Amino acid sequence: MSLHDAGYDVVLIAVESSEKLQLSSVNVKLIPRRTRLRRLTVSSLQAVFLAIRSQATVVHLHDPELIWAIPVLRTLGRKVIFDAHEDLPSQIMDKHYLPRPLRSAVARAAGILTLIASSSDHVIAATETIARRFPAAKTTVVKNYPRLREQDADLPALDDRPLHVVYVGAISDTRGARVMAAAVDDDAFPSDWKLSLAGHFVPANTADLFSNVRRPERTEVHGKMSPAEARDLLVQARVGLVVLQDTVAYRDSLPTKMFEYMAAGLPVIASDFPLWRSILEPLDCATFVDETSSEAVAIAVSAYANDSELLHRHGNNAKRAALAELNWTSQEKRLLAVYGLLISVPIGRGK
């Protein structure tokens, strides 16, 4: 939408979803949802074919499964941007379902993919850590901060909201599911509060963690929601929770949910990762916990429940930081600057 609003004609090629499309001004071409193997083969080929047929001047790739197409697209005269959301070689070493000897081989293959990705005309990286994998001269960090919404300008006071601590996003062990489920059963968790969850369970039987808690009245499971619905849910809570586990994938990540919490005026209970602490601690808007300790999470929720001054100070500071800098407007300029380097004048509307 940022590119469209800047005057570019945009074609989005994506896998079909049950979510309603809210991109009426963008030309959306959907690919059928397929099995993983067919996605790697048929869907990848289909996506690249549609990109070529679109006659687009720039092809912006977001999926590592499409890295192979970078040399092909450049040979055909397209400008290529690779959008790196993850540190592929490092993440492979955290894939415990892969035998250790195989992990090293796959990590080396991921290193080769990273080299191919580096041959693109420009790389956009989600974090500084990921950016270090690519040539500095043609790499720009564009962080996944949320877009501010008009309705967020006039938020209900925290005192007027339900006694909920909220988590949004995929729900899995590595994202803290087991810790969150145990926290609601901990004696330190305030008895009149609830854990409000929105997202899909990975794998599906992760839902059992919450259906089998001793105090089910303390948990409210909403299932998968659209991004807009999830943002609305945040306004119906007093605290945001993000206790991702300490893996290579998450240690240096910048989860969008954390900044969406802040935009909703929520204090944040967060894993005590050095990167997260370096960002949030100076803002005085978060409580850092041992992400493996359900007791620590319960105690943090209780602290907000019993200390109104702490709750409001952290909530107000979070909102102030979201409005000032930690939002998409600050990153949009970086994205448009990259396109300005590759295309001197936006196409489509003559702007």
Coordinates of C-alpha atoms in Angstrom, one line a residue:
M1 CA 0.0 0.0 0.0
S2 CA 2.9 2.4 0.7
L3 CA 4.2 1.8 -2.8
H4 CA 0.8 2.2 -4.4
D5 CA 0.2 5.5 -2.5
A6 CA 3.6 6.7 -3.7
G7 CA 2.4 6.3 -7.3
Y8 CA 3.6 2.8 -8.3
D9 CA 1.5 0.2 -10.0
V10 CA 1.6 -2.8 -7.6
V11 CA 0.9 -6.5 -8.4
L12 CA 0.8 -8.7 -5.3
I13 CA 1.3 -12.4 -6.0
A14 CA 0.4 -14.5 -3.0
V15 CA -1.0 -17.8 -1.8
E16 CA -4.8 -17.7 -1.4
S17 CA -6.0 -17.2 2.2
S18 CA -9.3 -17.4 4.1
E19 CA -8.8 -13.8 5.2
K20 CA -10.7 -11.1 3.4
L21 CA -8.5 -9.0 1.1
Q22 CA -8.3 -5.4 2.1
L23 CA -6.1 -4.2 -0.8
S24 CA -8.8 -3.0 -3.2
S25 CA -6.3 -0.6 -5.0
V26 CA -3.7 -3.3 -5.5
N27 CA -3.8 -5.9 -8.3
V28 CA -3.8 -9.2 -6.4
K29 CA -3.1 -12.5 -8.2
L30 CA -3.7 -15.6 -6.0
I31 CA -1.9 -18.9 -6.2
P32 CA -3.7 -22.0 -4.9
R33 CA -2.7 -23.4 -1.5
R34 CA -0.7 -26.6 -2.1
T35 CA 1.2 -29.2 -0.1
R36 CA 4.8 -28.2 0.9
L37 CA 6.5 -30.2 -1.9
R38 CA 4.2 -28.8 -4.5
R39 CA 4.6 -25.3 -3.1
L40 CA 8.4 -25.7 -3.5
T41 CA 8.0 -26.7 -7.1
V42 CA 4.7 -25.8 -8.8
S43 CA 3.9 -22.7 -6.7
S44 CA 7.4 -21.3 -7.0
L45 CA 7.4 -21.7 -10.8
Q46 CA 3.9 -20.2 -11.0
A47 CA 4.8 -17.2 -8.9
V48 CA 7.9 -16.4 -11.0
F49 CA 5.9 -16.9 -14.2
L50 CA 3.3 -14.4 -13.1
A51 CA 5.9 -12.0 -12.0
I52 CA 7.6 -12.1 -15.5
R53 CA 4.2 -11.9 -17.2
S54 CA 3.3 -8.8 -15.2
Q55 CA 6.1 -6.8 -17.0
A56 CA 7.0 -5.3 -13.7
T57 CA 10.2 -3.2 -13.7
V58 CA 11.0 -4.4 -10.1
V59 CA 10.3 -7.8 -8.6
H60 CA 10.3 -7.8 -4.9
L61 CA 10.7 -11.3 -3.4
H62 CA 9.8 -12.1 0.2
D63 CA 10.2 -15.9 0.2
P64 CA 13.5 -17.8 0.5
E65 CA 12.0 -20.5 -1.8
L66 CA 12.1 -17.9 -4.6
I67 CA 15.8 -17.1 -4.3
W68 CA 16.7 -19.4 -7.2
A69 CA 14.8 -17.1 -9.5
I70 CA 17.0 -14.0 -8.8
P71 CA 19.5 -14.7 -11.6
V72 CA 16.7 -15.6 -14.0
L73 CA 14.8 -12.4 -13.3
R74 CA 17.9 -10.3 -13.6
T75 CA 18.9 -11.9 -16.9
L76 CA 15.5 -10.9 -18.2
G77 CA 16.2 -7.3 -17.3
R78 CA 14.2 -7.0 -14.1
K79 CA 15.4 -5.2 -11.1
V80 CA 15.2 -7.6 -8.1
I81 CA 14.8 -6.8 -4.4
F82 CA 15.2 -9.6 -1.9
D83 CA 13.4 -9.1 1.4
A84 CA 15.2 -11.0 4.1
H85 CA 13.1 -11.7 7.1
E86 CA 15.3 -14.3 8.7
D87 CA 19.0 -15.3 9.1
L88 CA 18.7 -18.6 7.2
P89 CA 22.1 -20.3 7.9
S90 CA 21.8 -19.6 11.7
Q91 CA 18.1 -20.7 11.9
I92 CA 18.9 -24.1 10.4
M93 CA 21.0 -24.9 13.5
D94 CA 17.9 -24.5 15.6
K95 CA 15.8 -27.0 13.6
H96 CA 15.9 -29.8 16.2
Y97 CA 13.8 -32.1 14.0
L98 CA 16.8 -32.3 11.6
P99 CA 19.6 -34.8 12.5
R100 CA 22.6 -32.8 13.6
P101 CA 24.9 -34.0 10.7
L102 CA 22.1 -33.0 8.3
R103 CA 21.8 -29.5 9.9
S104 CA 25.3 -28.6 9.0
A105 CA 24.8 -29.6 5.4
V106 CA 21.5 -27.7 5.2
A107 CA 23.1 -24.7 6.8
R108 CA 25.8 -24.7 4.1
A109 CA 23.1 -24.9 1.5
A110 CA 21.3 -21.9 3.2
G111 CA 24.7 -20.1 3.0
I112 CA 24.7 -20.6 -0.8
L113 CA 21.2 -19.3 -1.0
T114 CA 22.3 -16.2 0.9
L115 CA 25.1 -15.6 -1.6
I116 CA 22.6 -15.9 -4.5
A117 CA 20.2 -13.5 -2.6
S118 CA 23.2 -11.1 -2.3
S119 CA 23.3 -10.9 -6.1
S120 CA 20.0 -9.1 -6.2
D121 CA 19.9 -5.4 -7.0
H122 CA 19.1 -4.5 -3.4
V123 CA 18.4 -6.4 -0.2
I124 CA 15.9 -5.2 2.4
A125 CA 16.6 -6.7 5.8
A126 CA 14.1 -6.8 8.8
T127 CA 16.9 -6.3 11.4
E128 CA 20.5 -5.2 11.6
T129 CA 21.5 -8.8 12.5
I130 CA 20.1 -10.1 9.2
A131 CA 21.6 -7.2 7.3
R132 CA 25.1 -8.2 8.3
R133 CA 24.7 -11.3 6.0
F134 CA 24.5 -9.1 2.9
P135 CA 26.7 -6.5 1.2
A136 CA 26.3 -3.2 3.2
A137 CA 26.4 -1.0 0.0
K138 CA 23.1 -2.4 -1.2
T139 CA 21.3 -3.4 1.9
T140 CA 18.7 -1.4 3.7
V141 CA 17.1 -2.2 7.1
V142 CA 13.3 -1.8 7.0
K143 CA 11.8 -2.9 10.3
N144 CA 8.3 -4.4 10.5
Y145 CA 6.8 -1.8 12.7
P146 CA 3.0 -1.5 12.5
R147 CA 1.0 1.1 10.7
L148 CA -0.7 3.5 13.0
R149 CA -4.5 3.4 12.8
E150 CA -6.9 6.3 13.2
Q151 CA -8.9 4.6 15.9
D152 CA -5.7 4.2 18.0
A153 CA -5.5 8.0 18.4
D154 CA -8.4 7.9 20.9
L155 CA -7.8 4.7 23.0
P156 CA -9.9 3.8 26.0
A157 CA -8.1 4.3 29.3
L158 CA -6.4 1.1 30.7
D159 CA -8.7 1.3 33.8
D160 CA -11.7 1.0 31.5
R161 CA -10.5 -2.2 29.8
P162 CA -11.1 -5.8 30.7
L163 CA -8.5 -7.4 33.1
H164 CA -6.8 -9.2 30.3
V165 CA -3.2 -9.9 29.4
V166 CA -3.1 -10.6 25.6
Y167 CA -1.0 -12.5 23.2
V168 CA -1.5 -12.4 19.4
G169 CA 0.2 -14.5 16.7
A170 CA 1.0 -18.2 16.0
I171 CA 0.9 -20.2 19.3
S172 CA 3.6 -22.8 19.7
D173 CA 6.2 -24.1 22.1
T174 CA 8.9 -21.9 20.7
R175 CA 6.6 -18.9 21.0
G176 CA 6.0 -19.5 24.6
A177 CA 2.8 -21.6 24.6
R178 CA 3.8 -23.9 27.4
V179 CA 5.0 -21.1 29.6
M180 CA 1.9 -19.0 29.0
A181 CA -0.4 -22.0 29.8
A182 CA 1.5 -22.8 33.0
A183 CA 1.5 -19.1 34.0
V184 CA -2.3 -18.9 34.3
D185 CA -2.2 -21.9 36.8
D186 CA 0.5 -20.3 38.8
D187 CA -0.5 -19.0 42.3
A188 CA 1.0 -15.6 41.5
F189 CA -1.3 -15.0 38.5
P190 CA -4.0 -12.6 39.7
S191 CA -7.2 -14.5 40.2
D192 CA -9.5 -11.9 38.5
W193 CA -7.4 -11.6 35.3
K194 CA -7.5 -13.6 32.1
L195 CA -5.0 -14.6 29.4
S196 CA -6.5 -13.6 26.0
L197 CA -5.1 -15.6 23.0
A198 CA -5.6 -14.9 19.3
G199 CA -3.9 -17.0 16.7
H200 CA -3.6 -20.5 15.3
F201 CA -1.9 -23.4 17.2
V202 CA 1.3 -24.9 15.8
P203 CA 0.9 -27.9 15.8
A204 CA -2.9 -28.1 16.3
N205 CA -2.6 -30.2 19.5
T206 CA -0.8 -27.3 21.2
A207 CA -4.4 -26.2 22.0
D208 CA -4.5 -29.0 24.6
L209 CA -2.1 -27.0 26.7
F210 CA -4.8 -24.5 27.3
S211 CA -7.8 -26.8 27.4
N212 CA -6.1 -28.9 30.2
V213 CA -5.2 -26.0 32.5
R214 CA -6.4 -26.3 36.1
R215 CA -8.0 -22.9 35.9
P216 CA -9.7 -22.7 32.5
E217 CA -11.7 -19.7 33.5
R218 CA -8.5 -17.7 33.3
T219 CA -8.0 -18.4 29.6
E220 CA -9.9 -17.0 26.6
V221 CA -9.0 -18.5 23.2
H222 CA -10.2 -16.5 20.2
G223 CA -8.6 -18.6 17.4
K224 CA -7.2 -17.2 14.2
M225 CA -8.1 -13.5 13.5
S226 CA -7.5 -11.1 10.7
P227 CA -4.8 -8.6 11.4
A228 CA -7.4 -5.9 11.9
E229 CA -9.4 -8.0 14.3
A230 CA -6.3 -8.8 16.3
R231 CA -5.4 -5.1 16.6
D232 CA -9.0 -4.5 17.9
L233 CA -8.5 -7.2 20.5
L234 CA -5.5 -5.4 21.9
V235 CA -7.6 -2.5 22.9
Q236 CA -9.6 -4.9 25.0
A237 CA -6.6 -5.7 27.2
R238 CA -4.3 -4.0 29.7
V239 CA -1.0 -5.8 29.1
G240 CA 0.7 -7.4 26.1
L241 CA 2.7 -10.6 26.4
V242 CA 5.6 -11.8 24.1
V243 CA 7.7 -14.5 25.7
L244 CA 9.2 -16.0 22.6
Q245 CA 11.8 -18.6 23.5
D246 CA 15.6 -18.1 23.2
T247 CA 16.3 -19.5 19.7
V248 CA 18.4 -18.1 16.9
A249 CA 15.2 -17.2 15.1
Y250 CA 13.8 -15.1 17.9
R251 CA 16.8 -13.8 19.9
D252 CA 17.5 -10.9 17.4
S253 CA 14.0 -10.6 16.0
L254 CA 11.7 -7.6 16.1
P255 CA 8.2 -9.2 16.4
T256 CA 5.6 -6.9 15.0
K257 CA 3.2 -7.9 17.8
M258 CA 5.4 -6.2 20.4
F259 CA 5.1 -2.9 18.6
E260 CA 1.4 -3.4 18.0
Y261 CA 1.0 -3.8 21.8
M262 CA 2.7 -0.5 22.2
A263 CA 0.6 1.2 19.6
A264 CA -2.5 0.0 21.6
G265 CA -1.0 1.7 24.8
L266 CA -0.1 -1.6 26.4
P267 CA 2.8 -2.2 28.8
V268 CA 4.8 -5.2 27.5
I269 CA 5.9 -8.3 29.3
A270 CA 8.8 -9.5 27.2
S271 CA 11.6 -12.1 27.0
D272 CA 14.8 -10.7 28.5
F273 CA 16.7 -10.7 25.2
P274 CA 19.6 -8.2 25.0
L275 CA 18.2 -6.6 21.8
W276 CA 14.7 -6.2 23.2
R277 CA 16.0 -4.8 26.4
S278 CA 18.2 -2.3 24.5
I279 CA 15.1 -1.0 22.7
L280 CA 12.4 -1.1 25.4
E281 CA 14.3 -0.4 28.7
P282 CA 15.2 3.2 27.8
L283 CA 11.5 3.8 27.0
D284 CA 10.4 2.5 30.5
C285 CA 7.5 0.6 29.0
A286 CA 8.2 -3.1 29.7
T287 CA 8.9 -5.8 32.2
F288 CA 11.5 -8.3 31.2
V289 CA 11.2 -11.9 32.3
D290 CA 13.0 -15.3 32.1
E291 CA 11.0 -16.6 29.0
T292 CA 11.2 -20.2 30.4
S293 CA 9.6 -19.3 33.8
S294 CA 5.9 -19.4 34.0
E295 CA 6.2 -18.1 37.6
A296 CA 8.1 -15.0 36.4
V297 CA 5.4 -14.3 33.8
A298 CA 2.7 -14.7 36.5
I299 CA 4.5 -12.4 38.9
A300 CA 4.9 -9.8 36.1
V301 CA 1.2 -9.8 35.4
S302 CA 0.5 -9.5 39.1
A303 CA 2.8 -6.5 39.4
Y304 CA 0.7 -4.7 36.8
A305 CA -2.5 -5.8 38.4
N306 CA -1.5 -4.5 41.8
D307 CA 0.4 -1.3 40.8
S308 CA -1.7 1.2 39.0
E309 CA 1.1 3.7 38.7
L310 CA 3.4 1.1 37.0
L311 CA 0.6 0.0 34.6
H312 CA -0.2 3.6 33.5
R313 CA 3.4 4.8 33.3
H314 CA 4.5 1.9 31.1
G315 CA 1.3 2.1 29.0
N316 CA 1.7 5.8 28.4
N317 CA 5.4 5.5 27.6
A318 CA 4.7 2.7 25.2
K319 CA 2.0 4.7 23.4
R320 CA 4.3 7.7 23.2
A321 CA 7.1 5.7 21.7
A322 CA 4.8 4.1 19.1
L323 CA 3.5 7.5 18.0
A324 CA 7.0 9.1 17.9
E325 CA 9.1 6.5 16.1
L326 CA 8.1 2.8 16.4
N327 CA 5.6 2.8 13.6
W328 CA 5.5 2.1 9.9
T329 CA 5.7 5.8 8.9
S330 CA 9.3 5.9 10.0
Q331 CA 10.2 2.8 7.9
E332 CA 8.1 3.7 4.8
K333 CA 10.6 6.4 3.9
R334 CA 13.3 3.8 3.8
L335 CA 11.3 1.5 1.6
L336 CA 10.5 4.3 -0.9
A337 CA 14.2 5.3 -0.9
V338 CA 15.2 1.9 -2.1
Y339 CA 12.7 2.1 -5.0
G340 CA 13.9 5.6 -5.7
L341 CA 17.4 4.1 -6.2
L342 CA 16.1 1.5 -8.6
I343 CA 13.5 3.5 -10.5
S344 CA 14.1 7.2 -11.0
V345 CA 10.4 8.0 -11.5
P346 CA 7.4 6.0 -10.1
I347 CA 5.6 4.3 -12.9
G348 CA 1.9 4.0 -13.6
R349 CA 0.6 7.5 -12.6
G350 CA 3.5 9.7 -13.7
K351 CA 4.2 11.0 -10.2

